[in-house]
């Protein structure tokens, strides 16, 4: 059936379990016969994956805050044009590991008062929100430990440390309070399958 698919995003601090839960949801929906795609930001299209390397690798001060915001927004625009909108238009469910709420938090909170610029650029260049956002919430110290344990070469943001992660957590919870119709908060400090059950329940509730 061709129609408008559901757009579901996962948000939360580094190491909270977003990628794990996004994958499990994708597998569960696919097993139940849904036509779904699993994608991520920054990235999710060939061009945006190239921008991902620019923003996630290298020294923390490689880009000014404003340039970084432009790069994340450019990546999102390409991802929307090439991957997300075509999938939604074909009636597919799109599961996205991070979307614009990450920019509101990471770029909006990182240096001074960039949030107004983040919102203006979003309105100008993106103008789309997910139908449902699952905020995987947990203590930043535990999340950071998980993220560092996982390793990998994309440590530019994880090296920003604990204070920033705490502000992010608070900021994400405030976003959820301000957007209760879109954002569901899920307690991420539990076993993977317990979190996955709540994720599935929230998605089923949203779909019915
Ligand atoms: P994120 O995408 O939010 O950074 P990941 O899904 O990559 O988080 O998880 C970070 C690390 O923590 C991975 O090694 C993953 O296997 C592990 N992990 C994820 N969820 C849990 C959980 N509920 N309990 C324990 N470890 C977890
Ligand atoms: P991701 O690969 O999801 O990291 P993790 O799995 O550790 O959560 O995202 C990489 C980093 O990019 C992460 O630290 C958050 C940051 N980020 C932004 O700063 N702004 C954005 O708009 C997005 C999408 C991600």
Short mmCIF file of N, CA and C in Angstrom, two decimals, residues 105 109 115 135 166-180 183 185:
data_model
loop_
_atom_site.label_atom_id
_atom_site.label_comp_id
_atom_site.label_asym_id
_atom_site.label_seq_id
_atom_site.Cartn_x
_atom_site.Cartn_y
_atom_site.Cartn_z
N UNK A 105 19.79 19.94 21.24
CA UNK A 105 20.54 19.75 22.47
C UNK A 105 22.04 19.97 22.26
N UNK A 109 22.89 23.68 23.04
CA UNK A 109 23.35 23.88 24.42
C UNK A 109 24.84 24.10 24.52
N UNK A 115 20.64 28.22 20.49
CA UNK A 115 19.37 27.52 20.29
C UNK A 115 18.45 28.26 19.32
N UNK A 135 12.59 8.86 23.67
CA UNK A 135 13.74 9.41 24.39
C UNK A 135 14.21 8.35 25.39
N UNK A 166 25.22 15.87 31.31
CA UNK A 166 24.16 16.11 32.31
C UNK A 166 23.20 17.20 31.84
N UNK A 167 23.73 18.23 31.24
CA UNK A 167 22.86 19.30 30.71
C UNK A 167 22.01 18.78 29.57
N UNK A 168 22.61 17.89 28.78
CA UNK A 168 21.85 17.28 27.68
C UNK A 168 20.66 16.48 28.22
N UNK A 169 20.94 15.66 29.23
CA UNK A 169 19.86 14.82 29.76
C UNK A 169 18.69 15.70 30.21
N UNK A 170 19.03 16.74 30.98
CA UNK A 170 18.03 17.67 31.47
C UNK A 170 17.29 18.32 30.30
N UNK A 171 18.07 18.74 29.30
CA UNK A 171 17.48 19.39 28.13
C UNK A 171 16.53 18.48 27.37
N UNK A 172 16.93 17.22 27.21
CA UNK A 172 16.06 16.25 26.53
C UNK A 172 14.76 16.07 27.31
N UNK A 173 14.86 15.98 28.64
CA UNK A 173 13.65 15.80 29.45
C UNK A 173 12.74 17.02 29.34
N UNK A 174 13.34 18.20 29.26
CA UNK A 174 12.53 19.42 29.08
C UNK A 174 11.84 19.44 27.71
N UNK A 175 12.57 18.98 26.70
CA UNK A 175 11.94 18.88 25.36
C UNK A 175 10.74 17.95 25.40
N UNK A 176 10.90 16.82 26.13
CA UNK A 176 9.80 15.85 26.23
C UNK A 176 8.60 16.47 26.93
N UNK A 177 8.86 17.25 27.98
CA UNK A 177 7.75 17.90 28.69
C UNK A 177 7.04 18.90 27.79
N UNK A 178 7.81 19.58 26.95
CA UNK A 178 7.24 20.60 26.08
C UNK A 178 6.51 19.99 24.88
N UNK A 179 6.81 18.72 24.56
CA UNK A 179 6.22 18.07 23.38
C UNK A 179 5.64 16.70 23.74
N UNK A 180 4.71 16.66 24.70
CA UNK A 180 4.23 15.35 25.18
C UNK A 180 3.51 14.55 24.11
N UNK A 183 6.91 13.11 22.07
CA UNK A 183 8.07 12.46 22.70
C UNK A 183 7.64 11.59 23.89
N UNK A 185 9.17 9.28 27.01
CA UNK A 185 10.39 9.04 27.77
C UNK A 185 10.42 7.57 28.20
#
